[in-house]
């Protein structure tokens, strides 16, 4: 986009990925989809209580914890769901309305303790910062298991670390896979990771799949440009963070996913749908020893269940996820 005559650097566009983000040559960043966060507290609709806790003050990492009404199951401690929000690595938060509302509903229905981990956003903090923050967040959760020294009372009093689930949507789905694979290389961090929930995940790769080389060619080129914007030091779309099945990744880390089961959710009209199916098929072929299932929501688009959580397909998806968490 050409700058107007006499325009300053703070008015001249350097990069734009509409309708999500724009950066100006002066360094100013404009986010179009960064909805103001909601405060923690008790949700009047579900009775779920949430609070924010510090994870790592050195880099400003924090998490939002969600506890079901009554503080837990009468028969014992609660499964722990570690959740990573979406937002293309550049928007979103553990406290944004979509994440907050979704987890209130999930926690109320599933009877779990949820930990929504925050991570630093690009471009102010280029990748792999989000991945490293997310890994440190999982290590913080694990520090509460087996006398590891963690001090958060909700986790100590209510968390069952033999029943842990890793989950995320969109970019958070990619991150959830990453931390699950990395945990697999570290003995599961002492956690009993029962499942990995990957929802409408944001993956890519240099080799075209489905329509990426034809009708989706322009979109694929934009995705490559965007990846280099948020991760300037990356070799491109076959970076193991973008494509966990590339030659650079070797498929080894993917096969070591530390979870007994994986549920991949895609939506028929989502532009990321084909990559989600590709991830499902590639994981099954990777040598991963666990069970891998796929749920496709027909007629729906990206993260539709956040936009309309009461629609028929959203309720179907929720029922499948609840079943997954209860196994």
XYZ file of N, CA and C in Angstrom, residues 76-237:
486
model
N -14.048 -36.648 44.498
C -12.600 -36.512 44.454
C -12.157 -35.341 43.617
N -10.918 -35.382 43.175
C -10.341 -34.274 42.424
C -10.797 -34.277 40.970
N -10.483 -33.177 40.290
C -11.008 -32.932 38.948
C -9.954 -33.142 37.863
N -10.370 -33.656 36.701
C -9.459 -33.646 35.553
C -9.003 -32.208 35.265
N -7.806 -32.070 34.739
C -7.243 -30.752 34.437
C -7.152 -30.580 32.930
N -7.774 -29.532 32.404
C -7.695 -29.195 30.984
C -6.789 -27.981 30.835
N -5.665 -28.162 30.172
C -4.738 -27.063 29.895
C -5.060 -26.555 28.498
N -5.447 -25.281 28.409
C -6.024 -24.745 27.171
C -5.184 -23.593 26.630
N -5.022 -23.596 25.277
C -4.293 -22.538 24.580
C -5.243 -21.837 23.607
N -5.381 -20.535 23.770
C -6.305 -19.765 22.927
C -5.771 -19.594 21.511
N -6.671 -19.255 20.601
C -6.297 -18.972 19.224
C -6.099 -17.487 18.994
N -5.966 -17.128 17.695
C -5.772 -15.727 17.336
C -4.598 -15.494 16.420
N -4.186 -16.535 15.680
C -3.114 -16.418 14.682
C -1.809 -15.907 15.273
N -1.603 -16.126 16.561
C -0.400 -15.731 17.291
C -0.280 -14.224 17.487
N -1.251 -13.456 17.018
C -1.126 -11.994 17.073
C -2.265 -11.309 17.827
N -3.377 -12.004 18.034
C -4.491 -11.458 18.811
C -4.979 -12.538 19.768
N -5.913 -12.161 20.629
C -6.494 -13.119 21.552
C -5.797 -13.123 22.894
N -6.446 -13.795 23.843
C -5.951 -13.808 25.210
C -6.668 -14.904 25.981
N -6.077 -15.312 27.081
C -6.745 -16.243 27.992
C -7.977 -15.603 28.616
N -8.082 -14.274 28.507
C -9.214 -13.549 29.084
C -10.129 -12.941 28.029
N -9.899 -13.251 26.750
C -10.779 -12.654 25.746
C -12.179 -13.271 25.855
N -13.220 -12.575 25.394
C -14.585 -13.058 25.586
C -14.846 -14.446 25.019
N -14.249 -14.774 23.868
C -14.473 -16.086 23.265
C -13.905 -17.198 24.157
N -12.653 -17.036 24.571
C -12.019 -18.042 25.415
C -12.706 -18.139 26.770
N -12.960 -16.999 27.378
C -13.575 -16.966 28.702
C -14.952 -17.627 28.692
N -15.782 -17.265 27.731
C -17.136 -17.824 27.676
C -17.110 -19.311 27.339
N -16.253 -19.689 26.392
C -16.164 -21.097 26.014
C -15.756 -21.961 27.204
N -14.744 -21.520 27.947
C -14.266 -22.327 29.053
C -15.242 -22.327 30.227
N -15.980 -21.244 30.437
C -17.038 -21.278 31.450
C -18.020 -22.407 31.150
N -18.446 -22.491 29.886
C -19.393 -23.531 29.497
C -18.811 -24.925 29.582
N -17.572 -25.084 29.120
C -16.932 -26.401 29.135
C -16.720 -26.896 30.562
N -16.226 -26.028 31.418
C -15.947 -26.397 32.805
C -17.233 -26.785 33.532
N -18.311 -26.030 33.280
C -19.585 -26.323 33.935
C -20.134 -27.680 33.507
N -20.049 -27.985 32.210
C -20.623 -29.234 31.705
C -19.723 -30.444 31.945
N -18.416 -30.247 31.821
C -17.492 -31.384 31.930
C -17.060 -31.659 33.362
N -17.202 -30.664 34.252
C -16.734 -30.860 35.611
C -15.235 -31.001 35.686
N -14.524 -30.074 35.051
C -13.066 -30.102 35.024
C -12.517 -28.796 35.583
N -11.246 -28.814 35.925
C -10.508 -27.609 36.268
C -9.744 -27.188 35.018
N -10.016 -26.004 34.495
C -9.350 -25.542 33.272
C -8.286 -24.504 33.604
N -7.181 -24.591 32.890
C -6.083 -23.640 33.013
C -5.831 -23.057 31.626
N -6.250 -21.805 31.425
C -6.019 -21.128 30.143
C -4.712 -20.360 30.256
N -3.698 -20.828 29.539
C -2.365 -20.243 29.647
C -2.173 -19.107 28.649
N -1.695 -18.002 29.144
C -1.405 -16.854 28.285
C -0.026 -17.042 27.643
N 0.170 -16.411 26.481
C 1.486 -16.390 25.846
C 1.657 -15.054 25.139
N 2.908 -14.652 24.979
C 3.184 -13.363 24.349
C 2.869 -13.419 22.854
N 2.404 -12.288 22.329
C 1.943 -12.213 20.946
C 2.981 -11.598 20.021
N 2.955 -12.059 18.764
C 3.722 -11.431 17.690
C 2.895 -10.233 17.185
N 3.514 -9.268 16.513
C 4.929 -9.198 16.133
C 5.832 -8.590 17.197
N 5.247 -8.065 18.290
C 6.104 -7.506 19.334
C 7.040 -8.567 19.909
N 6.552 -9.799 19.958
C 7.352 -10.928 20.427
C 7.264 -12.017 19.362
N 8.221 -12.024 18.462
C 8.182 -12.959 17.345
C 8.197 -14.408 17.829
N 7.584 -15.278 17.032
C 7.739 -16.699 17.278
C 9.235 -17.033 17.248
N 9.681 -17.968 18.072
C 8.901 -18.973 18.810
C 8.496 -18.581 20.223
N 8.412 -17.273 20.557
C 8.104 -16.862 21.934
C 6.816 -17.505 22.435
N 5.756 -17.539 21.583
C 4.478 -18.110 22.020
C 4.622 -19.580 22.393
N 5.441 -20.307 21.643
C 5.655 -21.726 21.925
C 6.439 -21.922 23.223
N 7.467 -21.110 23.415
C 8.276 -21.236 24.626
C 7.450 -20.860 25.856
N 6.638 -19.804 25.750
C 5.765 -19.419 26.853
C 4.772 -20.540 27.177
N 4.229 -21.140 26.134
C 3.238 -22.205 26.319
C 3.863 -23.431 26.975
N 5.077 -23.735 26.605
C 5.795 -24.848 27.225
C 6.082 -24.544 28.692
N 6.521 -23.319 28.972
C 6.789 -22.944 30.361
C 5.504 -22.988 31.188
N 4.387 -22.617 30.562
C 3.114 -22.698 31.255
C 2.750 -24.125 31.628
N 2.989 -25.071 30.711
C 2.706 -26.471 31.010
C 3.644 -26.982 32.098
N 4.888 -26.570 32.057
C 5.830 -26.963 33.121
C 5.369 -26.425 34.472
N 4.801 -25.217 34.467
C 4.272 -24.643 35.706
C 3.118 -25.484 36.234
N 2.216 -25.897 35.357
C 1.128 -26.775 35.776
C 1.707 -28.060 36.362
N 2.683 -28.648 35.664
C 3.273 -29.914 36.105
C 4.003 -29.780 37.433
N 4.442 -28.576 37.771
C 5.159 -28.393 39.043
C 4.258 -28.633 40.248
N 2.948 -28.705 40.021
C 2.000 -28.963 41.105
C 1.740 -30.452 41.312
N 2.303 -31.271 40.444
C 2.098 -32.725 40.540
C 3.247 -33.374 41.293
N 2.927 -34.367 42.060
C 3.945 -35.204 42.710
C 4.942 -34.402 43.544
N 4.437 -33.407 44.250
C 5.310 -32.643 45.133
C 6.352 -31.839 44.414
N 6.005 -31.324 43.227
C 6.975 -30.600 42.412
C 7.249 -29.182 42.847
N 6.577 -28.704 43.874
C 6.879 -27.380 44.403
C 5.911 -26.294 43.990
N 4.947 -26.606 43.108
C 3.965 -25.604 42.712
C 3.127 -25.174 43.898
N 2.676 -23.903 43.873
C 2.021 -23.345 45.056
C 0.624 -22.799 44.795
N 0.047 -23.047 43.620
C -1.289 -22.525 43.342
C -2.339 -23.403 44.033
N -3.108 -22.847 44.983
C -4.032 -23.669 45.790
C -5.076 -24.422 44.979
N -5.657 -23.810 43.947
C -6.689 -24.511 43.177
C -6.122 -25.778 42.540
N -4.927 -25.681 41.995
C -4.323 -26.856 41.372
C -3.986 -27.919 42.422
N -3.445 -27.497 43.546
C -3.073 -28.447 44.586
C -4.294 -29.122 45.210
N -5.353 -28.347 45.417
C -6.527 -28.875 46.122
C -7.506 -29.614 45.205
N -7.575 -29.193 43.941
C -8.630 -29.716 43.078
C -8.141 -30.493 41.854
N -6.868 -30.361 41.497
C -6.391 -30.960 40.254
C -5.994 -32.420 40.387
N -6.488 -33.239 39.471
C -6.087 -34.650 39.375
C -5.080 -34.758 38.232
N -3.822 -34.868 38.564
C -2.771 -34.831 37.548
C -2.556 -36.177 36.866
N -3.368 -37.140 37.223
C -3.379 -38.397 36.469
C -4.402 -38.336 35.334
N -5.154 -37.229 35.277
C -6.165 -37.027 34.221
C -6.019 -35.618 33.662
N -5.039 -35.446 32.804
C -4.741 -34.149 32.209
C -5.048 -34.196 30.723
N -5.638 -33.115 30.215
C -5.927 -32.984 28.796
C -5.306 -31.682 28.294
N -4.666 -31.746 27.135
C -4.118 -30.562 26.475
C -5.049 -30.195 25.337
N -5.373 -28.913 25.208
C -6.370 -28.496 24.222
C -6.047 -27.113 23.695
N -6.524 -26.851 22.474
C -6.364 -25.524 21.901
C -7.123 -25.408 20.603
N -7.405 -24.164 20.228
C -8.146 -23.884 19.003
C -7.332 -22.984 18.091
N -7.417 -23.245 16.786
C -6.747 -22.454 15.755
C -5.234 -22.473 16.018
N -4.595 -21.310 16.198
C -3.171 -21.313 16.526
C -2.926 -22.069 17.823
N -3.898 -21.996 18.745
C -3.784 -22.733 19.994
C -3.812 -24.238 19.800
N -4.476 -24.710 18.731
C -4.452 -26.131 18.407
C -3.066 -26.574 17.984
N -2.410 -25.733 17.200
C -1.025 -25.991 16.815
C -0.142 -26.042 18.065
N -0.313 -25.064 18.945
C 0.489 -25.000 20.168
C 0.241 -26.218 21.050
N -1.021 -26.632 21.159
C -1.347 -27.800 21.984
C -0.618 -29.037 21.464
N -0.579 -29.207 20.136
C 0.193 -30.318 19.561
C 1.666 -30.196 19.948
N 2.211 -28.992 19.809
C 3.630 -28.771 20.091
C 3.983 -29.158 21.527
N 3.207 -28.678 22.492
C 3.554 -28.982 23.886
C 3.336 -30.455 24.192
N 2.340 -31.086 23.539
C 2.117 -32.523 23.743
C 3.292 -33.326 23.215
N 3.801 -32.941 22.036
C 4.951 -33.639 21.461
C 6.207 -33.408 22.301
N 6.378 -32.176 22.758
C 7.558 -31.876 23.575
C 7.473 -32.585 24.920
N 6.276 -32.657 25.478
C 6.106 -33.392 26.736
C 6.451 -34.866 26.552
N 6.137 -35.394 25.359
C 6.464 -36.784 25.075
C 7.948 -37.057 25.088
N 8.729 -36.025 24.802
C 10.186 -36.166 24.817
C 10.757 -35.948 26.211
N 9.870 -35.590 27.168
C 10.296 -35.364 28.557
C 9.474 -36.210 29.515
N 9.121 -37.408 29.078
C 8.413 -38.335 29.956
C 7.054 -37.872 30.410
N 6.443 -36.967 29.642
C 5.122 -36.462 30.010
C 5.148 -35.486 31.167
N 6.337 -35.062 31.583
C 6.508 -34.115 32.691
C 5.895 -34.632 33.991
N 5.728 -35.939 34.087
C 5.135 -36.497 35.289
C 3.625 -36.386 35.342
N 3.025 -35.965 34.241
C 1.572 -35.834 34.162
C 0.964 -37.047 33.476
N -0.228 -37.412 33.865
C -0.971 -38.441 33.157
C -1.810 -37.798 32.075
N -1.226 -37.597 30.902
C -1.911 -36.872 29.831
C -2.811 -37.846 29.084
N -4.094 -37.755 29.364
C -5.069 -38.686 28.811
C -5.445 -38.354 27.372
N -5.441 -37.060 27.025
C -5.902 -36.718 25.690
C -5.375 -35.389 25.194
N -5.378 -35.247 23.869
C -5.013 -34.009 23.176
C -6.189 -33.618 22.292
N -6.724 -32.425 22.512
C -7.852 -31.914 21.746
C -7.362 -30.796 20.833
N -7.430 -31.020 19.532
C -6.914 -30.081 18.533
C -8.101 -29.581 17.695
N -8.483 -28.324 17.877
C -9.698 -27.784 17.274
C -9.353 -26.766 16.181
N -9.825 -27.020 14.974
C -9.653 -26.104 13.830
C -8.213 -25.594 13.752
N -7.234 -26.504 13.727
C -5.836 -26.114 13.923
C -5.244 -25.337 12.750
N -4.273 -24.509 13.118
C -3.569 -23.652 12.163
C -2.201 -24.275 11.875
N -2.160 -25.136 10.847
C -0.917 -25.722 10.359
C -0.713 -25.313 8.902
N 0.487 -25.537 8.393
C 0.737 -25.323 6.972
C 1.890 -26.211 6.547
N 2.420 -25.967 5.344
C 3.523 -26.744 4.815
C 3.857 -26.254 3.423
N 5.092 -26.447 3.006
C 5.518 -25.954 1.692
C 4.814 -26.689 0.556
N 4.643 -27.988 0.692
C 3.977 -28.766 -0.358
C 2.475 -28.517 -0.306
N 1.893 -28.279 -1.471
C 0.463 -27.997 -1.551
C -0.361 -29.252 -1.286
N -1.479 -29.072 -0.613
C -2.466 -30.137 -0.462
C -3.806 -29.620 -0.966
N -4.625 -30.528 -1.451
C -5.987 -30.193 -1.906
C -5.952 -29.005 -2.868
N -6.638 -27.909 -2.536
C -6.765 -26.789 -3.476
C -5.673 -25.735 -3.308
N -4.678 -25.993 -2.458
C -3.678 -24.966 -2.192
C -2.888 -24.571 -3.432
N -2.710 -25.488 -4.370
C -1.940 -25.180 -5.569
C -2.772 -24.608 -6.704
N -4.093 -24.535 -6.533
C -4.970 -24.034 -7.608
C -5.796 -22.859 -7.092
N -7.020 -23.119 -6.680
C -7.894 -22.025 -6.240
C -7.408 -21.368 -4.956
N -6.629 -22.096 -4.179
C -6.135 -21.539 -2.923
C -4.720 -21.013 -2.994
N -4.202 -20.824 -4.197
C -2.796 -20.438 -4.350
C -2.488 -19.077 -3.733
N -3.351 -18.094 -3.958
C -3.125 -16.755 -3.420
C -3.184 -16.764 -1.896
N -4.121 -17.538 -1.366
C -4.252 -17.626 0.089
C -3.028 -18.309 0.695
N -2.509 -19.321 0.011
C -1.310 -20.008 0.493
C -0.111 -19.060 0.490
N 0.014 -18.242 -0.552
C 1.120 -17.285 -0.615
C 1.019 -16.272 0.520
N -0.205 -15.847 0.818
C -0.406 -14.901 1.918
C -0.066 -15.550 3.252
N -0.396 -16.835 3.389
C -0.068 -17.553 4.619
C 1.439 -17.637 4.812
N 2.172 -17.862 3.724
C 3.629 -17.927 3.800
C 4.196 -16.563 4.206
N 3.644 -15.496 3.620
C 4.091 -14.142 3.955
C 3.809 -13.835 5.429
N 2.641 -14.248 5.882
C 2.264 -13.990 7.274
C 3.163 -14.753 8.238
N 3.470 -16.018 7.907
C 4.342 -16.808 8.771
C 5.705 -16.139 8.928
N 6.240 -15.600 7.833
C 7.540 -14.929 7.900
C 7.447 -13.610 8.672
N 6.262 -13.006 8.679
C 6.034 -11.776 9.445
C 6.078 -12.060 10.943
N 5.436 -13.148 11.382
C 5.391 -13.445 12.804
C 6.613 -14.237 13.272
N 7.363 -14.810 12.310
C 8.553 -15.593 12.662
C 9.651 -15.311 11.635
N 10.290 -14.138 11.710
C 11.284 -13.741 10.700
C 12.460 -14.703 10.587
N 12.808 -15.406 11.629
C 13.947 -16.321 11.576
C 13.609 -17.702 11.077
N 12.364 -17.925 10.696
C 11.936 -19.257 10.269
C 12.381 -19.557 8.848
N 12.666 -20.833 8.534
C 12.994 -21.204 7.158
C 11.779 -21.218 6.236
N 10.567 -21.037 6.787
C 9.367 -21.035 5.952
C 8.329 -22.010 6.465
N 7.389 -22.371 5.591
C 6.240 -23.157 6.017
C 6.575 -24.600 6.392
